[in-house]
mmCIF file of C-alpha atoms in Angstrom:
data_model
loop_
_atom_site.group_PDB
_atom_site.id
_atom_site.type_symbol
_atom_site.label_atom_id
_atom_site.label_comp_id
_atom_site.label_asym_id
_atom_site.label_seq_id
_atom_site.Cartn_x
_atom_site.Cartn_y
_atom_site.Cartn_z
ATOM 1 C CA MET A 7 -0.083 -0.018 0.213
ATOM 2 C CA LYS A 8 3.053 2.413 0.988
ATOM 3 C CA ARG A 9 4.551 1.275 -2.383
ATOM 4 C CA MET A 10 1.846 2.568 -4.342
ATOM 5 C CA LEU A 11 1.245 5.693 -2.664
ATOM 6 C CA TRP A 12 4.817 6.606 -3.571
ATOM 7 C CA GLY A 13 4.003 5.492 -7.146
ATOM 8 C CA CYS A 14 1.209 7.690 -7.165
ATOM 9 C CA LEU A 15 3.497 10.500 -6.077
ATOM 10 C CA LEU A 16 6.166 9.825 -8.244
ATOM 11 C CA LEU A 17 3.529 9.756 -11.244
ATOM 12 C CA MET A 18 1.584 12.814 -10.346
ATOM 13 C CA PRO A 19 4.152 15.421 -11.669
ATOM 14 C CA TRP A 20 4.465 14.008 -15.041
ATOM 15 C CA LEU A 21 0.494 13.524 -15.380
ATOM 16 C CA ALA A 22 0.923 17.381 -14.641
ATOM 17 C CA GLU A 23 3.153 18.234 -17.288
ATOM 18 C CA ALA A 24 1.637 16.244 -19.666
ATOM 19 C CA ALA A 25 -1.886 18.190 -19.460
ATOM 20 C CA ASP A 26 0.020 21.338 -19.461
ATOM 21 C CA LEU A 27 1.305 21.170 -22.988
ATOM 22 C CA GLU A 28 -1.248 20.485 -25.595
ATOM 23 C CA VAL A 29 -1.432 19.743 -29.396
ATOM 24 C CA ALA A 30 -4.416 20.260 -31.599
ATOM 25 C CA ASN A 31 -5.337 20.739 -34.972
ATOM 26 C CA ALA A 32 -2.099 18.730 -36.122
ATOM 27 C CA ARG A 33 -2.226 17.854 -39.865
ATOM 28 C CA VAL A 34 0.013 17.392 -42.912
ATOM 29 C CA ARG A 35 -0.002 19.529 -46.093
ATOM 30 C CA MET A 36 -0.428 16.542 -48.537
ATOM 31 C CA PRO A 37 2.506 16.994 -51.279
ATOM 32 C CA PRO A 38 2.334 15.928 -54.686
ATOM 33 C CA PRO A 39 3.185 12.205 -54.996
ATOM 34 C CA VAL A 40 6.532 12.361 -56.344
ATOM 35 C CA SER A 41 7.545 15.102 -53.144
ATOM 36 C CA GLU A 42 10.024 13.814 -50.644
ATOM 37 C CA THR A 43 8.962 16.692 -48.063
ATOM 38 C CA ALA A 44 5.864 17.496 -46.697
ATOM 39 C CA ALA A 45 4.683 20.739 -43.969
ATOM 40 C CA VAL A 46 3.182 19.778 -40.605
ATOM 41 C CA TYR A 47 1.307 21.985 -39.190
ATOM 42 C CA MET A 48 -0.306 22.093 -35.561
ATOM 43 C CA ASP A 49 -1.216 24.437 -32.858
ATOM 44 C CA ILE A 50 0.608 23.828 -29.285
ATOM 45 C CA ARG A 51 -0.795 25.540 -25.968
ATOM 46 C CA ASN A 52 1.045 26.052 -23.026
ATOM 47 C CA ALA A 53 -1.138 25.942 -19.866
ATOM 48 C CA ASP A 54 1.095 25.756 -17.385
ATOM 49 C CA VAL A 55 2.020 28.895 -15.456
ATOM 50 C CA GLN A 56 5.685 28.759 -16.727
ATOM 51 C CA ALA A 57 7.426 28.955 -19.879
ATOM 52 C CA HIS A 58 8.415 25.731 -21.880
ATOM 53 C CA ARG A 59 10.770 25.085 -24.774
ATOM 54 C CA LEU A 60 10.047 22.845 -27.461
ATOM 55 C CA THR A 61 13.593 21.169 -28.658
ATOM 56 C CA GLY A 62 13.157 18.802 -31.219
ATOM 57 C CA VAL A 63 10.630 16.512 -33.374
ATOM 58 C CA THR A 64 11.136 12.926 -34.919
ATOM 59 C CA THR A 65 8.781 10.769 -37.076
ATOM 60 C CA ASP A 66 8.779 7.309 -38.435
ATOM 61 C CA ALA A 67 7.589 8.932 -41.778
ATOM 62 C CA ALA A 68 10.388 10.755 -43.059
ATOM 63 C CA ALA A 69 14.227 10.461 -42.752
ATOM 64 C CA MET A 70 14.085 13.757 -41.259
ATOM 65 C CA ALA A 71 12.157 16.320 -39.694
ATOM 66 C CA MET A 72 12.599 19.967 -38.589
ATOM 67 C CA PHE A 73 11.125 23.514 -37.449
ATOM 68 C CA HIS A 74 11.153 26.236 -40.107
ATOM 69 C CA GLY A 75 10.599 29.650 -39.911
ATOM 70 C CA ARG A 76 8.490 31.018 -42.967
ATOM 71 C CA ASP A 77 11.892 32.459 -44.511
ATOM 72 C CA MET A 78 12.742 28.274 -44.223
ATOM 73 C CA GLN A 79 15.433 28.876 -41.803
ATOM 74 C CA ALA A 80 15.797 26.211 -39.322
ATOM 75 C CA LEU A 81 14.508 26.649 -35.926
ATOM 76 C CA HIS A 82 16.411 25.308 -32.970
ATOM 77 C CA ASP A 83 14.340 25.592 -30.061
ATOM 78 C CA ILE A 84 10.869 26.995 -29.953
ATOM 79 C CA ARG A 85 9.609 29.403 -26.817
ATOM 80 C CA LEU A 86 6.041 28.672 -25.448
ATOM 81 C CA VAL A 87 5.003 31.583 -23.582
ATOM 82 C CA PRO A 88 2.718 30.191 -20.508
ATOM 83 C CA GLY A 89 -1.022 30.726 -21.363
ATOM 84 C CA GLU A 90 -0.452 30.876 -24.988
ATOM 85 C CA HIS A 91 -0.545 28.961 -28.185
ATOM 86 C CA TYR A 92 2.239 28.755 -30.472
ATOM 87 C CA ALA A 93 1.320 28.306 -34.196
ATOM 88 C CA PHE A 94 2.804 26.073 -36.939
ATOM 89 C CA ALA A 95 0.867 27.093 -39.394
ATOM 90 C CA PRO A 96 0.752 27.819 -43.263
ATOM 91 C CA GLY A 97 2.458 30.334 -44.379
ATOM 92 C CA GLY A 98 4.340 30.561 -41.443
ATOM 93 C CA ALA A 99 6.490 28.444 -39.144
ATOM 94 C CA HIS A 100 6.274 24.717 -39.899
ATOM 95 C CA ILE A 101 7.348 21.257 -38.980
ATOM 96 C CA MET A 102 9.424 19.970 -42.207
ATOM 97 C CA LEU A 103 9.584 16.449 -43.488
ATOM 98 C CA MET A 104 12.574 15.565 -45.601
ATOM 99 C CA GLY A 105 12.996 12.265 -47.288
ATOM 100 C CA LEU A 106 9.275 11.433 -46.753
ATOM 101 C CA LYS A 107 9.217 7.423 -46.369
ATOM 102 C CA ARG A 108 5.916 6.801 -48.637
ATOM 103 C CA VAL A 109 3.297 8.529 -50.055
ATOM 104 C CA LEU A 110 0.830 10.687 -48.614
ATOM 105 C CA HIS A 111 -2.936 10.174 -49.296
ATOM 106 C CA ALA A 112 -5.512 12.298 -47.669
ATOM 107 C CA GLY A 113 -7.111 11.094 -44.852
ATOM 108 C CA ASP A 114 -3.811 9.358 -43.715
ATOM 109 C CA ARG A 115 -2.497 9.391 -40.520
ATOM 110 C CA ILE A 116 1.284 10.027 -39.170
ATOM 111 C CA ARG A 117 2.869 9.818 -36.070
ATOM 112 C CA LEU A 118 5.205 12.070 -34.528
ATOM 113 C CA SER A 119 6.923 12.673 -31.353
ATOM 114 C CA LEU A 120 7.679 16.176 -29.976
ATOM 115 C CA GLN A 121 10.426 16.622 -27.258
ATOM 116 C CA PHE A 122 9.728 19.571 -24.828
ATOM 117 C CA ASP A 123 12.473 21.104 -21.917
ATOM 118 C CA GLY A 124 13.013 18.402 -19.024
ATOM 119 C CA ASP A 125 13.158 15.156 -21.104
ATOM 120 C CA ARG A 126 9.546 15.177 -21.947
ATOM 121 C CA GLN A 127 8.009 13.990 -24.951
ATOM 122 C CA LEU A 128 4.474 14.582 -26.511
ATOM 123 C CA GLN A 129 3.209 11.604 -29.127
ATOM 124 C CA VAL A 130 1.093 13.267 -31.977
ATOM 125 C CA GLN A 131 -0.721 12.212 -34.900
ATOM 126 C CA ALA A 132 -1.107 14.284 -37.529
ATOM 127 C CA ILE A 133 -3.997 13.865 -40.614
ATOM 128 C CA VAL A 134 -2.739 14.247 -43.943
ATOM 129 C CA ARG A 135 -5.034 16.655 -45.676
ATOM 130 C CA ASP A 136 -5.678 17.495 -49.587
ATOM 131 C CA MET A 137 -4.977 21.294 -49.302
ATOM 132 C CA ARG A 138 -5.156 22.185 -52.852
ATOM 133 C CA MET B 11 -31.894 80.359 -76.073
ATOM 134 C CA GLN B 12 -32.613 77.089 -78.021
ATOM 135 C CA ALA B 13 -28.630 76.741 -79.412
ATOM 136 C CA TRP B 14 -27.750 77.148 -75.939
ATOM 137 C CA LYS B 15 -30.054 74.033 -74.892
ATOM 138 C CA THR B 16 -28.654 72.237 -77.888
ATOM 139 C CA GLY B 17 -25.264 72.994 -76.854
ATOM 140 C CA LEU B 18 -25.599 72.110 -73.557
ATOM 141 C CA ALA B 19 -27.401 68.646 -74.884
ATOM 142 C CA ALA B 20 -24.402 67.680 -77.185
ATOM 143 C CA LEU B 21 -21.853 68.735 -74.446
ATOM 144 C CA LEU B 22 -23.676 66.258 -71.759
ATOM 145 C CA MET B 23 -23.680 63.644 -74.692
ATOM 146 C CA LEU B 24 -20.124 63.748 -75.356
ATOM 147 C CA GLY B 25 -19.283 63.569 -71.590
ATOM 148 C CA CYS B 26 -21.752 60.219 -71.156
ATOM 149 C CA ILE B 27 -19.644 58.951 -74.569
ATOM 150 C CA VAL B 28 -16.275 59.652 -73.225
ATOM 151 C CA GLY B 29 -16.839 58.305 -69.672
ATOM 152 C CA ALA B 30 -18.844 55.197 -71.286
ATOM 153 C CA ALA B 31 -15.589 54.580 -73.822
ATOM 154 C CA GLY B 32 -13.273 55.141 -70.751
ATOM 155 C CA LEU B 33 -15.110 52.812 -68.861
ATOM 156 C CA TYR B 34 -15.126 50.244 -71.633
ATOM 157 C CA ALA B 35 -11.590 50.681 -72.178
ATOM 158 C CA GLN B 36 -10.815 49.989 -68.766
ATOM 159 C CA ARG B 37 -12.970 46.717 -68.657
ATOM 160 C CA LEU B 38 -10.930 45.614 -71.562
ATOM 161 C CA GLN B 39 -7.883 46.701 -70.697
ATOM 162 C CA PRO B 40 -6.398 47.745 -67.273
ATOM 163 C CA SER B 41 -3.646 49.561 -66.795
ATOM 164 C CA ILE B 42 -0.201 48.354 -65.464
ATOM 165 C CA PRO B 43 1.050 49.692 -62.353
ATOM 166 C CA ALA B 44 4.235 51.816 -62.557
ATOM 167 C CA TYR B 45 6.634 49.607 -60.611
ATOM 168 C CA LEU B 46 6.026 46.418 -62.902
ATOM 169 C CA ALA B 47 6.483 48.503 -66.196
ATOM 170 C CA ARG B 48 10.409 46.932 -66.227
ATOM 171 C CA MET B 49 9.555 43.773 -64.500
ATOM 172 C CA GLY B 50 9.503 40.127 -66.705
ATOM 173 C CA GLY B 51 10.628 39.708 -70.389
ATOM 174 C CA ASP B 52 11.128 36.502 -72.802
ATOM 175 C CA PHE B 53 12.745 33.323 -71.863
ATOM 176 C CA ALA B 54 13.492 29.912 -73.056
ATOM 177 C CA LEU B 55 13.569 27.258 -70.038
ATOM 178 C CA GLN B 56 13.213 23.730 -70.452
ATOM 179 C CA SER B 57 10.181 21.537 -69.859
ATOM 180 C CA ALA B 58 9.496 17.847 -70.157
ATOM 181 C CA THR B 59 8.429 18.056 -73.757
ATOM 182 C CA GLY B 60 10.783 20.577 -75.301
ATOM 183 C CA THR B 61 11.770 24.213 -74.857
ATOM 184 C CA VAL B 62 9.297 26.742 -73.881
ATOM 185 C CA HIS B 63 8.839 30.567 -74.230
ATOM 186 C CA LEU B 64 7.132 33.221 -72.889
ATOM 187 C CA HIS B 65 6.061 34.148 -76.244
ATOM 188 C CA ASP B 66 4.757 30.751 -76.703
ATOM 189 C CA PHE B 67 1.421 32.040 -74.572
ATOM 190 C CA ARG B 68 1.079 35.175 -76.331
ATOM 191 C CA GLY B 69 -2.716 36.044 -76.474
ATOM 192 C CA LYS B 70 -3.356 34.172 -73.275
ATOM 193 C CA VAL B 71 -3.336 34.953 -69.623
ATOM 194 C CA GLY B 72 -0.642 33.388 -67.311
ATOM 195 C CA LEU B 73 0.270 32.984 -63.492
ATOM 196 C CA LEU B 74 4.115 32.545 -63.005
ATOM 197 C CA TYR B 75 5.474 31.142 -59.770
ATOM 198 C CA PHE B 76 9.253 30.831 -59.059
ATOM 199 C CA GLY B 77 10.323 27.841 -56.548
ATOM 200 C CA TYR B 78 11.145 24.455 -56.264
ATOM 201 C CA SER B 79 9.964 21.203 -55.864
ATOM 202 C CA HIS B 80 11.438 20.206 -52.444
ATOM 203 C CA CYS B 81 9.568 23.270 -50.892
ATOM 204 C CA PRO B 82 7.084 22.017 -48.419
ATOM 205 C CA ASP B 83 5.038 25.127 -47.303
ATOM 206 C CA VAL B 84 4.573 28.205 -49.638
ATOM 207 C CA CYS B 85 5.483 26.616 -52.826
ATOM 208 C CA PRO B 86 2.636 24.299 -52.664
ATOM 209 C CA ALA B 87 0.502 26.867 -51.253
ATOM 210 C CA ALA B 88 1.420 29.636 -54.059
ATOM 211 C CA LEU B 89 0.255 26.267 -56.817
ATOM 212 C CA GLY B 90 -2.603 25.183 -54.934
ATOM 213 C CA VAL B 91 -3.767 29.235 -55.311
ATOM 214 C CA MET B 92 -3.388 29.025 -59.019
ATOM 215 C CA ALA B 93 -4.666 25.846 -59.930
ATOM 216 C CA ARG B 94 -7.580 26.737 -58.011
ATOM 217 C CA ALA B 95 -7.613 30.392 -59.794
ATOM 218 C CA MET B 96 -7.492 28.277 -62.923
ATOM 219 C CA ARG B 97 -10.298 26.064 -62.394
ATOM 220 C CA GLN B 98 -12.410 29.279 -61.877
ATOM 221 C CA MET B 99 -12.149 30.430 -65.075
ATOM 222 C CA PRO B 100 -15.251 30.326 -66.777
ATOM 223 C CA GLN B 101 -15.090 27.027 -69.658
ATOM 224 C CA ALA B 102 -14.959 29.494 -72.632
ATOM 225 C CA LEU B 103 -11.546 31.157 -71.347
ATOM 226 C CA ALA B 104 -10.044 27.971 -69.973
ATOM 227 C CA ASP B 105 -8.035 27.458 -72.858
ATOM 228 C CA ARG B 106 -6.644 31.407 -72.431
ATOM 229 C CA VAL B 107 -4.999 30.883 -69.579
ATOM 230 C CA TYR B 108 -1.638 28.992 -68.649
ATOM 231 C CA ALA B 109 -0.033 28.726 -65.691
ATOM 232 C CA LEU B 110 4.064 28.375 -65.155
ATOM 233 C CA PHE B 111 6.487 26.728 -62.245
ATOM 234 C CA VAL B 112 9.787 28.143 -62.442
ATOM 235 C CA SER B 113 12.525 26.180 -60.655
ATOM 236 C CA ILE B 114 15.157 27.645 -59.570
ATOM 237 C CA ASP B 115 16.756 24.359 -58.084
ATOM 238 C CA PRO B 116 17.781 22.843 -61.272
ATOM 239 C CA ARG B 117 20.191 20.771 -59.331
ATOM 240 C CA ARG B 118 17.439 18.432 -58.235
ATOM 241 C CA ASP B 119 14.589 19.315 -60.256
ATOM 242 C CA THR B 120 14.765 17.786 -63.748
ATOM 243 C CA PRO B 121 11.883 19.166 -66.523
ATOM 244 C CA ALA B 122 10.269 15.596 -66.242
ATOM 245 C CA HIS B 123 10.146 15.261 -62.135
ATOM 246 C CA LEU B 124 9.004 19.272 -62.174
ATOM 247 C CA GLN B 125 5.950 17.788 -64.644
ATOM 248 C CA ARG B 126 4.984 15.332 -62.630
ATOM 249 C CA TYR B 127 4.907 17.693 -59.495
ATOM 250 C CA VAL B 128 2.721 20.251 -60.798
ATOM 251 C CA SER B 129 0.365 18.031 -62.663
ATOM 252 C CA PHE B 130 -0.579 17.290 -59.327
ATOM 253 C CA PHE B 131 -2.075 20.887 -58.768
ATOM 254 C CA ASP B 132 -3.207 21.201 -62.248
ATOM 255 C CA PRO B 133 -2.455 19.345 -65.693
ATOM 256 C CA ARG B 134 -2.555 22.380 -67.445
ATOM 257 C CA MET B 135 0.249 23.487 -65.486
ATOM 258 C CA THR B 136 4.068 23.557 -66.640
ATOM 259 C CA GLY B 137 6.941 22.872 -65.177
ATOM 260 C CA VAL B 138 10.407 24.210 -66.547
ATOM 261 C CA THR B 139 13.756 24.927 -65.133
ATOM 262 C CA GLY B 140 17.250 26.134 -66.717
ATOM 263 C CA THR B 141 20.421 26.267 -66.302
ATOM 264 C CA PRO B 142 21.849 28.132 -63.342
ATOM 265 C CA GLN B 143 23.251 30.949 -65.418
ATOM 266 C CA GLN B 144 19.707 31.269 -67.530
ATOM 267 C CA LEU B 145 17.914 31.254 -63.916
ATOM 268 C CA ALA B 146 20.238 34.209 -62.928
ATOM 269 C CA ALA B 147 19.619 36.074 -65.640
ATOM 270 C CA LEU B 148 15.999 35.894 -65.359
ATOM 271 C CA ALA B 149 16.086 36.367 -61.656
ATOM 272 C CA ALA B 150 17.582 39.675 -62.610
ATOM 273 C CA ASP B 151 14.984 40.900 -65.240
ATOM 274 C CA TRP B 152 12.130 39.729 -62.622
ATOM 275 C CA ARG B 153 13.181 41.193 -59.457
ATOM 276 C CA LEU B 154 13.510 37.491 -57.771
ATOM 277 C CA GLU B 155 15.593 36.952 -55.054
ATOM 278 C CA TYR B 156 16.693 33.340 -54.418
ATOM 279 C CA VAL B 157 19.749 31.649 -52.455
ATOM 280 C CA VAL B 158 20.487 28.020 -53.840
ATOM 281 C CA PRO B 159 22.969 26.340 -51.539
ATOM 282 C CA LYS B 160 25.648 24.786 -52.621
ATOM 283 C CA ALA B 161 24.963 21.255 -51.695
ATOM 284 C CA ALA B 162 24.770 17.757 -53.434
ATOM 285 C CA ALA B 163 21.892 16.825 -55.322
ATOM 286 C CA ASP B 164 20.641 14.117 -52.878
ATOM 287 C CA SER B 165 21.316 16.125 -49.790
ATOM 288 C CA GLN B 166 18.312 17.591 -47.996
ATOM 289 C CA TYR B 167 18.569 21.584 -48.362
ATOM 290 C CA THR B 168 16.108 24.407 -48.715
ATOM 291 C CA VAL B 169 15.956 27.079 -51.129
ATOM 292 C CA SER B 170 14.807 30.894 -50.412
ATOM 293 C CA HIS B 171 13.311 32.337 -52.821
ATOM 294 C CA SER B 172 10.737 35.520 -52.898
ATOM 295 C CA ASN B 173 7.540 34.769 -53.001
ATOM 296 C CA PHE B 174 5.665 36.774 -55.838
ATOM 297 C CA ILE B 175 2.926 35.204 -58.197
ATOM 298 C CA TYR B 176 3.346 37.098 -61.658
ATOM 299 C CA LEU B 177 0.173 37.825 -63.578
ATOM 300 C CA ILE B 178 1.562 37.767 -67.387
ATOM 301 C CA ASN B 179 -1.122 39.348 -70.140
ATOM 302 C CA ALA B 180 -1.813 38.441 -73.337
ATOM 303 C CA GLN B 181 1.134 40.603 -74.344
ATOM 304 C CA GLY B 182 3.905 38.810 -71.932
ATOM 305 C CA GLN B 183 3.802 41.836 -70.003
ATOM 306 C CA VAL B 184 3.844 41.285 -65.689
ATOM 307 C CA VAL B 185 0.844 43.429 -64.795
ATOM 308 C CA ALA B 186 0.217 42.417 -61.238
ATOM 309 C CA LEU B 187 1.820 40.588 -58.149
ATOM 310 C CA PHE B 188 0.098 38.087 -55.717
ATOM 311 C CA ASP B 189 1.460 35.883 -53.137
ATOM 312 C CA GLU B 190 -0.301 32.327 -51.747
ATOM 313 C CA LYS B 191 -2.412 34.270 -49.251
ATOM 314 C CA THR B 192 -4.376 36.219 -52.462
ATOM 315 C CA SER B 193 -7.680 34.351 -53.054
ATOM 316 C CA PRO B 194 -8.092 32.601 -56.402
ATOM 317 C CA ASP B 195 -11.397 34.664 -56.234
ATOM 318 C CA ALA B 196 -9.558 37.831 -56.532
ATOM 319 C CA MET B 197 -6.538 36.405 -59.041
ATOM 320 C CA ALA B 198 -9.382 34.793 -61.708
ATOM 321 C CA SER B 199 -11.419 38.195 -61.526
ATOM 322 C CA LEU B 200 -8.335 39.966 -62.307
ATOM 323 C CA MET B 201 -7.342 37.290 -65.249
ATOM 324 C CA ARG B 202 -10.892 38.137 -66.666
ATOM 325 C CA ARG B 203 -10.418 41.582 -66.644
ATOM 326 C CA TRP B 204 -7.004 40.753 -68.460
ATOM 327 C CA LEU B 205 -8.621 38.920 -71.594
ATOM 328 C CA GLY B 206 -11.289 41.357 -71.846
ATOM 329 C CA ARG B 207 -14.239 39.687 -70.203
#
């Protein structure tokens, strides 16, 4: 019983942290079938009282994934202001997938893993949308 | 007194005719903004089916965009908007419009690859590219800024480029600039005006 309580106590901070960063509306711009790249968009909300940083992204759908600004320059670190949304959106910052491993069709889902400061991760599913 | 009235009536009629003619001419042929007067110009670039010149499209109104096929965000957005604008043209004008995608990344974008890429957006689109020297000369004429990094063709690199969709009239002149945020409605309506409809 004592061990279970300790277990709960240890788990609690993790649960709280998982809930304070929320991802919504994750989608992939369906690329032409011959394309090796694609952009992923999503909204990340930092519901915490302190700032967080998004530090990395990986996916099994592509050889490489990285954050890009509108000017296509790589962003290494994205600051998430407490109580605010950060939007990866068309014509703005986006997650760029390079070296797609398969053709993406509208309605497909790809998995991404977002890494945040403090060794935290969030698993996200993004839906492929035909945005032509 | 009578002559005065007749004179006034004639003057009013003349005013109406001049005004109507002016409006009609404006509808037929909108004016080119001064800052676009020296932008653009003819070229010879390679498509999957041979050499393409701008003058091949004389008599048609077109949209032209510079980009590269490994571009994940703005290029597909721009080509998507161009394709939607083309699809919004009335059936009677469908063969009087064209769209060109000029790749500034010939190291990776072969004409054959480009054609497969643009067909995804609209089968009427043509993908073209040229040598780095041809593209540099073209960029100067079309006021395009771009940077292709010195990297191997099989490496993952990005190309920065200015982001205009050029509207080209039936004489091959640049007459308006759009971007991927322009509504297809606005593009299609200006294309119709430049076709005199």
